[in-house]
Short mmCIF file of C-alpha atoms in Angstrom, two decimals:
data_model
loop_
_atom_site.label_atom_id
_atom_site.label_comp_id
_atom_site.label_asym_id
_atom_site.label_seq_id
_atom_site.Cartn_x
_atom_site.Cartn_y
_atom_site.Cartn_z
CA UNK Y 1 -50.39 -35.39 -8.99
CA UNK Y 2 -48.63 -37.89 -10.74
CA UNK Y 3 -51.15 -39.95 -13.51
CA UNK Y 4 -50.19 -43.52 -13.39
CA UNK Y 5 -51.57 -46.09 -10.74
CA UNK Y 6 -49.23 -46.28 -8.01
CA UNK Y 7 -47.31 -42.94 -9.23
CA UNK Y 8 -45.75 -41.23 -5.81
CA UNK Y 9 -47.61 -38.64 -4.20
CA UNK Y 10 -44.73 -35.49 -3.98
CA UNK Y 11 -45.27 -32.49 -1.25
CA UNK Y 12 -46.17 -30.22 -4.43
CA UNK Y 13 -48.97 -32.49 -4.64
CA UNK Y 14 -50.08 -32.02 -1.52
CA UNK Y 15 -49.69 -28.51 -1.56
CA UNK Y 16 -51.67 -28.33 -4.46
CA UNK Y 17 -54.43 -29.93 -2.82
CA UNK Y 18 -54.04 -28.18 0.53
CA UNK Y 19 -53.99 -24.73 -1.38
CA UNK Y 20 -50.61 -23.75 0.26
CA UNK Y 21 -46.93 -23.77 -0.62
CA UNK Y 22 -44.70 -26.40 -0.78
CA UNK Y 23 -42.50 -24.94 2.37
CA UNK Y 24 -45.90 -24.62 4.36
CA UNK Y 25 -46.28 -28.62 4.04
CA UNK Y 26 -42.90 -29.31 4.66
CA UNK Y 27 -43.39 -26.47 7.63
CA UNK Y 28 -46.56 -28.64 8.88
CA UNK Y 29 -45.54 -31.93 8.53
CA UNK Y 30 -41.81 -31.75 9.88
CA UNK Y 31 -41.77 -28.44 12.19
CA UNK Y 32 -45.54 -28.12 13.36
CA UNK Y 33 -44.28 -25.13 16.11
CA UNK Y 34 -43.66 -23.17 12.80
CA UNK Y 35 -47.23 -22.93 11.54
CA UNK Y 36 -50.91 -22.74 13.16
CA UNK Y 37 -52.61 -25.86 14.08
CA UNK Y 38 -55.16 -25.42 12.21
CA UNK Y 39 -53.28 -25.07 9.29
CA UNK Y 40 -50.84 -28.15 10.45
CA UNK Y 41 -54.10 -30.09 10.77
CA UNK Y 42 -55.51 -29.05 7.39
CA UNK Y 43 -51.97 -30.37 5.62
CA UNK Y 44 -52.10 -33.44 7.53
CA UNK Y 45 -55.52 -34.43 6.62
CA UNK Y 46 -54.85 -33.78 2.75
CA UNK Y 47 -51.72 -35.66 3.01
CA UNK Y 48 -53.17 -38.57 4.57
CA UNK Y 49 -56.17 -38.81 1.93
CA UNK Y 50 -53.71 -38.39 -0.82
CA UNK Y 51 -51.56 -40.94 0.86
CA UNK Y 52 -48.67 -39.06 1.01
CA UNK Y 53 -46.04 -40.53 3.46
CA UNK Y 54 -42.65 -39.86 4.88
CA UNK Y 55 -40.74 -40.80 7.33
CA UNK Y 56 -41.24 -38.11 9.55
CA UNK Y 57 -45.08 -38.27 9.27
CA UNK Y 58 -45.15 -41.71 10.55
CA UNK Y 59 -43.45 -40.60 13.36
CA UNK Y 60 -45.55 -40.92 16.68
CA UNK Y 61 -46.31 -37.14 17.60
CA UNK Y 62 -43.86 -37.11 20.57
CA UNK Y 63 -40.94 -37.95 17.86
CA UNK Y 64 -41.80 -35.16 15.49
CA UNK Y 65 -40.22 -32.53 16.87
CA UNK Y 66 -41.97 -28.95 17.79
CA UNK Y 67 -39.23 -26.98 15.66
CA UNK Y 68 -38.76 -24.74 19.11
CA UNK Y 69 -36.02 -24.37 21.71
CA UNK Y 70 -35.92 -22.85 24.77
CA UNK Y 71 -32.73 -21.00 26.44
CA UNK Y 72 -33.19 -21.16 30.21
CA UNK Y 73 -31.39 -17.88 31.95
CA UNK Y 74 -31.47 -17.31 35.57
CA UNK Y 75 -31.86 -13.32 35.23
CA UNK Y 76 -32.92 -12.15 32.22
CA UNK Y 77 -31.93 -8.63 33.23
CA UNK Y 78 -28.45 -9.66 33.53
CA UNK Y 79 -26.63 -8.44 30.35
CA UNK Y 80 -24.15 -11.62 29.85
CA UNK Y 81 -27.04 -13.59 28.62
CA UNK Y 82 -28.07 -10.97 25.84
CA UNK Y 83 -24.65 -12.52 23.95
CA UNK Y 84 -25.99 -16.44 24.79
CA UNK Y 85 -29.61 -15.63 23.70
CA UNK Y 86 -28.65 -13.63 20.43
CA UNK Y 87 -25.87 -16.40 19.36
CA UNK Y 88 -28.64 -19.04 19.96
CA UNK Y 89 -31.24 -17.05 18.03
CA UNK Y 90 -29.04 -16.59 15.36
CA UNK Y 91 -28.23 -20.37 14.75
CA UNK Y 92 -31.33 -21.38 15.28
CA UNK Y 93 -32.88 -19.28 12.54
CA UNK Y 94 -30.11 -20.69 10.40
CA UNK Y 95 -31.93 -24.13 11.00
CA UNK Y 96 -35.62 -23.01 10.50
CA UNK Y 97 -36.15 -23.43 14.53
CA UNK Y 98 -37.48 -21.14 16.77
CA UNK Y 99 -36.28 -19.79 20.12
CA UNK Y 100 -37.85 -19.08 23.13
CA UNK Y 101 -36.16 -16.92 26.37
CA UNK Y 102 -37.25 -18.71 29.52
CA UNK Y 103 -36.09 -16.33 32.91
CA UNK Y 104 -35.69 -18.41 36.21
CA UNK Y 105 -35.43 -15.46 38.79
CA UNK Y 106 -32.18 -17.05 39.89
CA UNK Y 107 -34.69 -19.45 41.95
CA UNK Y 108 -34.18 -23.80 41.19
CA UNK Y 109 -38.14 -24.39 42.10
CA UNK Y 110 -38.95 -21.78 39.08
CA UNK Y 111 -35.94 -23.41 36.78
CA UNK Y 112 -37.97 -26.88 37.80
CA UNK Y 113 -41.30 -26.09 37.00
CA UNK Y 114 -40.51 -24.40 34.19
CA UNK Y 115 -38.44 -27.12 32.85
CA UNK Y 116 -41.51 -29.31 33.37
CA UNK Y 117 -44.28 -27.17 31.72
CA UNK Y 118 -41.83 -26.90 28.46
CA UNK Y 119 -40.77 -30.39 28.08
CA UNK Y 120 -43.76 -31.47 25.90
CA UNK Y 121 -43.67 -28.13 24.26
CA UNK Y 122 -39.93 -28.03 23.23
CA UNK Y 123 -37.52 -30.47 21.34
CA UNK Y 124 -34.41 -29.41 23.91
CA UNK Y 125 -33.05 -26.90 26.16
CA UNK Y 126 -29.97 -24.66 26.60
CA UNK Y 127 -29.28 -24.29 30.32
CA UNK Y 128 -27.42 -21.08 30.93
CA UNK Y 129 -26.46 -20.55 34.35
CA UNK Y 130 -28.69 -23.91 35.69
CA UNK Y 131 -29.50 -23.68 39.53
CA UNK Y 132 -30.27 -27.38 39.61
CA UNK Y 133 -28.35 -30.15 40.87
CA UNK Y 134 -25.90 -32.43 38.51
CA UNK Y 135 -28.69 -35.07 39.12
CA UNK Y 136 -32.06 -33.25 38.28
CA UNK Y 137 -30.16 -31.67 34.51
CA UNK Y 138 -29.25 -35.78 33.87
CA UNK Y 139 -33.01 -36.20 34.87
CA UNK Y 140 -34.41 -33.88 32.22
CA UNK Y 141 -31.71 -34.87 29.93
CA UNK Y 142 -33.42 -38.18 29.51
CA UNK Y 143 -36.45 -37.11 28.26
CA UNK Y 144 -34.81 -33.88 26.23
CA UNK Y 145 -31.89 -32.84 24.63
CA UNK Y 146 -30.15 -30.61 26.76
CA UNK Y 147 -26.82 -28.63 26.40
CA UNK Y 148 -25.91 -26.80 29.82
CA UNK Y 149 -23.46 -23.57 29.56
CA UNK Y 150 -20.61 -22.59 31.71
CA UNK Y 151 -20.58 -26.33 33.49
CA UNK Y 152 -20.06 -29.92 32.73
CA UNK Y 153 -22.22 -32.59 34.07
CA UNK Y 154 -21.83 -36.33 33.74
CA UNK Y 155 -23.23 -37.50 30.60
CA UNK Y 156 -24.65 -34.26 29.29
CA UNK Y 157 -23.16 -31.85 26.77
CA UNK Y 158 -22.00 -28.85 27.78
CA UNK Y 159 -20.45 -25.57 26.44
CA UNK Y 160 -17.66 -23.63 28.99
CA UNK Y 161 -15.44 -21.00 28.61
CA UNK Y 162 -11.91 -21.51 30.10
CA UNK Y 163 -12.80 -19.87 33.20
CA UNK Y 164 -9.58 -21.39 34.97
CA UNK Y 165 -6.68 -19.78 32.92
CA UNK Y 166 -8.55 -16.41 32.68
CA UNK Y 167 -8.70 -16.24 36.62
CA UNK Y 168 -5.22 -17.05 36.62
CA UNK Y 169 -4.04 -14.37 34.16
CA UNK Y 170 -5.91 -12.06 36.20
CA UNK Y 171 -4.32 -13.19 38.98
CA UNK Y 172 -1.01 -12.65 37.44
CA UNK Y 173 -1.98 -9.15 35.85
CA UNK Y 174 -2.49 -8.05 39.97
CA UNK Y 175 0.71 -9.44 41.15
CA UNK Y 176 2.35 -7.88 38.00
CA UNK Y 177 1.17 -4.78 39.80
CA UNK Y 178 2.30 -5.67 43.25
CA UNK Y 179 -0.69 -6.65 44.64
CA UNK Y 180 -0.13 -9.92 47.74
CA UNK Y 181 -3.91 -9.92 48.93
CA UNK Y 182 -6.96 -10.59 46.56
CA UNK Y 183 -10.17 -10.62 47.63
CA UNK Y 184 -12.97 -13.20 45.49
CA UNK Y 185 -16.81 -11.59 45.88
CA UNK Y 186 -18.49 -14.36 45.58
CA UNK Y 187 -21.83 -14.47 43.81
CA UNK Y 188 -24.90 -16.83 44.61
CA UNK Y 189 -24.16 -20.14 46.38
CA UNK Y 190 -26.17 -22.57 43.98
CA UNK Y 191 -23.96 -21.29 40.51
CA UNK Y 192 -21.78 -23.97 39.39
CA UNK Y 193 -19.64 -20.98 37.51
CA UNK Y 194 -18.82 -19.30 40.90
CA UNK Y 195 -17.25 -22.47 42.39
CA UNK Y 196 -14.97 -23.01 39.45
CA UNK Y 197 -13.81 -19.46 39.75
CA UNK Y 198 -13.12 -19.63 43.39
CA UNK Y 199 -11.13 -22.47 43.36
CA UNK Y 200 -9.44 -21.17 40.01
CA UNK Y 201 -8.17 -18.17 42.08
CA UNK Y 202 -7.54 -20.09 45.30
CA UNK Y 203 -5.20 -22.42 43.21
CA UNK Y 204 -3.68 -19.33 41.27
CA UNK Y 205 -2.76 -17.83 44.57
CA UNK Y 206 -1.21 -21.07 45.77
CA UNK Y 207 0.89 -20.68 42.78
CA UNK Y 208 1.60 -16.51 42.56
CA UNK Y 209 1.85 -17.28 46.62
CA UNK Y 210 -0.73 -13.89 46.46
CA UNK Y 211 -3.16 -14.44 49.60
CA UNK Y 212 -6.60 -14.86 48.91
CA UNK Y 213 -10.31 -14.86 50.59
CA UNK Y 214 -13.61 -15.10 49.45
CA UNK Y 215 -15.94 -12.43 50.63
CA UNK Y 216 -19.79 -13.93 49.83
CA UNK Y 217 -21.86 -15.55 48.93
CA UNK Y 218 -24.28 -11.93 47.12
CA UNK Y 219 -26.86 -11.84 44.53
CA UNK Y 220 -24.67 -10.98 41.20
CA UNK Y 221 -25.91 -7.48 40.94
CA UNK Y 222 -25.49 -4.00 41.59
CA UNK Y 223 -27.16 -4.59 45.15
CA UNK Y 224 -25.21 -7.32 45.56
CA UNK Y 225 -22.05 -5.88 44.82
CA UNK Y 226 -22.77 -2.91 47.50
CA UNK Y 227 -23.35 -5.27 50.10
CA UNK Y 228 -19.96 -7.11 49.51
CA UNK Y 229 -18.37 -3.83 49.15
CA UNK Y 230 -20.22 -3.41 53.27
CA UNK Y 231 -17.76 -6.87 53.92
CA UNK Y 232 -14.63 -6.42 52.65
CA UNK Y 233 -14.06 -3.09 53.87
CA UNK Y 234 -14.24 -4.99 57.44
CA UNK Y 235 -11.10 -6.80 56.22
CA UNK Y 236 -9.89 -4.84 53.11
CA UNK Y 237 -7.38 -6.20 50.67
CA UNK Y 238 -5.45 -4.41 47.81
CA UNK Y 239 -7.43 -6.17 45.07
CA UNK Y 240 -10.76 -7.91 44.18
CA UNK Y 241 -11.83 -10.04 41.85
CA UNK Y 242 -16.09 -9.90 41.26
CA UNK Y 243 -18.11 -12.81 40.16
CA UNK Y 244 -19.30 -10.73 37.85
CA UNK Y 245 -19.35 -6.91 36.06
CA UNK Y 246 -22.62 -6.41 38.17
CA UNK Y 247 -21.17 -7.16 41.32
CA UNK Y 248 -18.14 -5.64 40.42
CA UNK Y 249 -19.46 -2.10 39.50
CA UNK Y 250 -21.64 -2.14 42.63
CA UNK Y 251 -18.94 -2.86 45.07
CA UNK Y 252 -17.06 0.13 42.70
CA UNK Y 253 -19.81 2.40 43.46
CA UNK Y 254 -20.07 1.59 47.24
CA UNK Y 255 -15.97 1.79 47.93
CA UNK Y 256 -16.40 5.14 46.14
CA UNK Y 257 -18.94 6.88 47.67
CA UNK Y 258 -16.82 5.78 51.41
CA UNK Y 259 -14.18 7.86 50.23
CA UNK Y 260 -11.49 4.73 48.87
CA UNK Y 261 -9.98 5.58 45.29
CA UNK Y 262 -10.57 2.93 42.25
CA UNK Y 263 -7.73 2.00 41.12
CA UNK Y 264 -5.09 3.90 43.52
CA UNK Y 265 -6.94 2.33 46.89
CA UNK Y 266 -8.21 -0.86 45.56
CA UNK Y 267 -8.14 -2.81 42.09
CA UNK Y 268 -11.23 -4.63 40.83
CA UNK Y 269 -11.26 -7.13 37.88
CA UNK Y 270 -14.75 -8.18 36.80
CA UNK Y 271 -16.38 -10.87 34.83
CA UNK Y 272 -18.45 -10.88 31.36
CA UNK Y 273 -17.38 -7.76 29.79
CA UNK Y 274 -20.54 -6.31 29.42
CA UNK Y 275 -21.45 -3.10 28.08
CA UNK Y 276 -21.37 -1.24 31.08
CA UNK Y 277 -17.97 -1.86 31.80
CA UNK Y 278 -16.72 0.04 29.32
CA UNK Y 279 -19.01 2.83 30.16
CA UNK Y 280 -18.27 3.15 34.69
CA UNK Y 281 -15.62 5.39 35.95
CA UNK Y 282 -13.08 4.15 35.78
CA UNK Y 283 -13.53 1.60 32.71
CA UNK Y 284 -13.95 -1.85 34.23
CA UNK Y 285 -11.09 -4.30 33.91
CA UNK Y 286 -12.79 -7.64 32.94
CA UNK Y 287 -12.68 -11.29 32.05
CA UNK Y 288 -14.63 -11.66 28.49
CA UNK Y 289 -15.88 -15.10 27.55
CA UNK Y 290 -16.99 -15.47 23.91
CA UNK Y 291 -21.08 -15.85 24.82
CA UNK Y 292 -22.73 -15.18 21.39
CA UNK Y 293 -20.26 -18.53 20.04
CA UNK Y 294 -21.38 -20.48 23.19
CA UNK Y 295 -25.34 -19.22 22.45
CA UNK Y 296 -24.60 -20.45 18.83
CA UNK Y 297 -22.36 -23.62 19.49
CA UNK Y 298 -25.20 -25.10 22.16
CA UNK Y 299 -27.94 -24.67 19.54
CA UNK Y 300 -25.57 -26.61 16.81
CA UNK Y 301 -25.28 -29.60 19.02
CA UNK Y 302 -28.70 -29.62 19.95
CA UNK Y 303 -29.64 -29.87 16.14
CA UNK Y 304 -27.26 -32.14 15.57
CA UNK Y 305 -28.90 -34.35 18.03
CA UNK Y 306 -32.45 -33.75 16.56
CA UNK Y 307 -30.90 -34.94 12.93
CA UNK Y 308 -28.46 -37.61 14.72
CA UNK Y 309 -31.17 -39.92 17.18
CA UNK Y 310 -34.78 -39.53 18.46
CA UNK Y 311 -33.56 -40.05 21.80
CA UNK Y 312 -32.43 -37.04 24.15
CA UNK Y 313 -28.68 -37.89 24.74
CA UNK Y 314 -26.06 -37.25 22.96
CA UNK Y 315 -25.30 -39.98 19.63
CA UNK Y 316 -23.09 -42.75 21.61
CA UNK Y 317 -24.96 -41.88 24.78
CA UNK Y 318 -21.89 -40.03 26.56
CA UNK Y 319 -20.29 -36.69 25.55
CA UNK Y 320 -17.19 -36.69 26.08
CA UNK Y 321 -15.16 -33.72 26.99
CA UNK Y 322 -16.90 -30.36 26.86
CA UNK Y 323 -17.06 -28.03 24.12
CA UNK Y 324 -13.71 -25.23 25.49
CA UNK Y 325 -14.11 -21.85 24.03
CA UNK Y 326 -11.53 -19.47 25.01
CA UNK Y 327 -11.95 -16.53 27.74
CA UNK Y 328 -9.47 -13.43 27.91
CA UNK Y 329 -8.55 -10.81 30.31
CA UNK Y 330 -9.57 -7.18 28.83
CA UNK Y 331 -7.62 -4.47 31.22
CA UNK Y 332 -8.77 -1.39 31.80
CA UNK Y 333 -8.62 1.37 34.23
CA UNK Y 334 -9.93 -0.20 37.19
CA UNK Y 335 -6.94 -2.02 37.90
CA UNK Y 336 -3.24 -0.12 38.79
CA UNK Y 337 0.18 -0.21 40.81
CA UNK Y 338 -0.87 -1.75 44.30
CA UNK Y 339 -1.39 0.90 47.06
CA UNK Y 340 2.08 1.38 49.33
CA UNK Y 341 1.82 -0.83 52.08
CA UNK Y 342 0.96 2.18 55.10
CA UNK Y 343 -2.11 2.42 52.26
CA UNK Y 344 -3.36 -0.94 53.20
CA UNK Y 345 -5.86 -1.73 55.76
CA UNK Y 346 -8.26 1.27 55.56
CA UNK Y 347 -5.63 4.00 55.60
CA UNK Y 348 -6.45 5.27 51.92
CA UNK Y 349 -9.46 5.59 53.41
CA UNK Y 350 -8.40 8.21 55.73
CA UNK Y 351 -6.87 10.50 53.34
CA UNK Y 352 -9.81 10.81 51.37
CA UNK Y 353 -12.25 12.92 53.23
CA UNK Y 354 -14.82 10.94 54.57
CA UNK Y 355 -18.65 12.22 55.77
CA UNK Y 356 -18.39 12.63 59.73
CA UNK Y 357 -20.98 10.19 61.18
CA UNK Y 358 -24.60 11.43 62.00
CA UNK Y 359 -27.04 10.95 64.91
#
């Protein structure tokens, strides 16, 4: 401790006292989430009696900061948000913060309470997937920073992928291949990501003059794609197009085992390029988005906001125009030379022997 009357009181000083390191004070008194309470408590105290002060200790405790995020996914079995999670992890160990994987059951009542028990726990949130409304994210964005993936709402930060001009180059890949009818499984109702990708296609076949429809809404998995597999073969096209690689192997697996061929009866694209589309028979053709950069680029502008304002929003209280990371269409096997048109319609089906009916 420094010897002359009025001498400033460093954090070696207090660490000194406290019997601790210098990064534990720094830990206590700027990122309390990083170290026990009683600890935080005990550095506190000694720093107070030594009269050691900084600008983040005379903070009131709501301003202080926990030094922990939470990413909010809406299944956490869903491999496309093992890239988001492990690009968020990664940048927010860069900045001493730590992370915490918050799973929503695709459900908005469990995204809401959720939201609600964390907010005093948490200094801001990284909404993958959100099943709220545009008006409850601005409401929690008020009182937290908040960065929402794969959609933009008014006045919040968000992080997309260029869902649009993917769809549309896997439009074009079909009709390269002669497809005229694709068919758009749609996944769950509530997912701002599914809407965008509907109308993508639906203004992509306006343009390619390819007819579209949208068989759905499903749960995006396995399951899910089996049941829409159940609906379009009531009206089958030549292609599909999955919401994503879940849906798409399942309706794979479902068209197979009624006797249609994948690709030489049907083409399917997917969406995420997870691992398991490299690993189905045949290897899944796929839209890939660049989710460990979107994990990682949320958690930068959340930090940035920590360091730029106390308050929730975004610097100059608007955010302008989303951050646009590219997406890319990866082809695989899944997708070949549209089926001759006496094919079309269920007639593939027929020359593929079929189980006879039972009961």
């Amino acid at each position: 401790m420094g010897d002359g009357e009025g001498a400033e009181v460093t954090i070696y000083d207090v660490a000194a006292a406290a019997g601790v390191a210098a990064s534990t004070v720094s830990r206590a008194l700027s990122k309390p989430g990083r170290v026990s309470f009683k600890t935080a408590e005990h550095v506190r105290r000694v720093a107070a009696e030594l009269g050691y002060r900084s600008s983040r200790i005379e903070l009131p405790l709501s301003q202080r900061g926990t030094g922990v995020l939470a990413v909010v996914v809406a299944d956490i079995a869903n491999p496309v948000f093992v890239g988001v999670v492990r690009g968020a992890e990664r940048a927010a160990d860069q900045h001493d913060l730590t992370l915490a994987v918050v799973e929503t059951q695709e459900s908005e009542a469990v995204e809401q309470r959720a939201l609600a028990r964390l907010e005093a726990t948490v200094d801001g949130f990284v909404l993958a997937s959100s099943r709220l409304t545009d008006q409850a994210i601005r409401a929690v964005a008020k009182r937290r920073a908040v960065v929402v993936l794969n959609r933009t709402v008014g006045s919040v930060p968000s992080v997309v992928s260029d869902n649009g001009r993917a769809i549309t180059q896997a439009a074009e890949h079909l009709v390269g291949l002669g497809h005229t009818s694709i068919a758009y499984l749609a996944g769950p109702e509530a997912s701002y990501a599914d809407g965008t990708r509907w109308r993508s296609l639906r203004e992509a076949g306006l343009e390619l003059d390819v007819r579209v429809v949208r068989v759905g809404p499903h749960l995006p998995t396995l399951r899910g794609g089996g049941a829409a597999a159940a609906a379009w073969q009531q009206r089958p096209t030549t292609a599909v197009i999955a919401y994503n690689d879940l849906m798409a192997i399942g309706f794979i697996q479902a068209v197979t085992a009624a006797g249609r061929r994948v690709p030489a009866d049907v083409s399917v694209v997917g969406f995420d390029d997870i691992v398991d589309a490299e690993i189905v028979r045949p290897p899944l053709t796929t839209i890939a988005a660049p989710t460990v950069d979107m994990g990682a680029s949320a958690v930068g502008h959340l930090v940035s906001s920590r360091r730029d304002t106390a308050r929730p929003s975004a610097p100059d209280g608007t955010t302008g125009e989303p951050v646009l990371l590219p997406a890319w269409l990866v082809v695989r096997a899944s997708t070949g030379p549209a089926p001759a048109p006496a094919a079309a319609g269920g007639s593939a089906a027929r020359r593929a022997p079929a189980p006879r009916p039972t009961g």
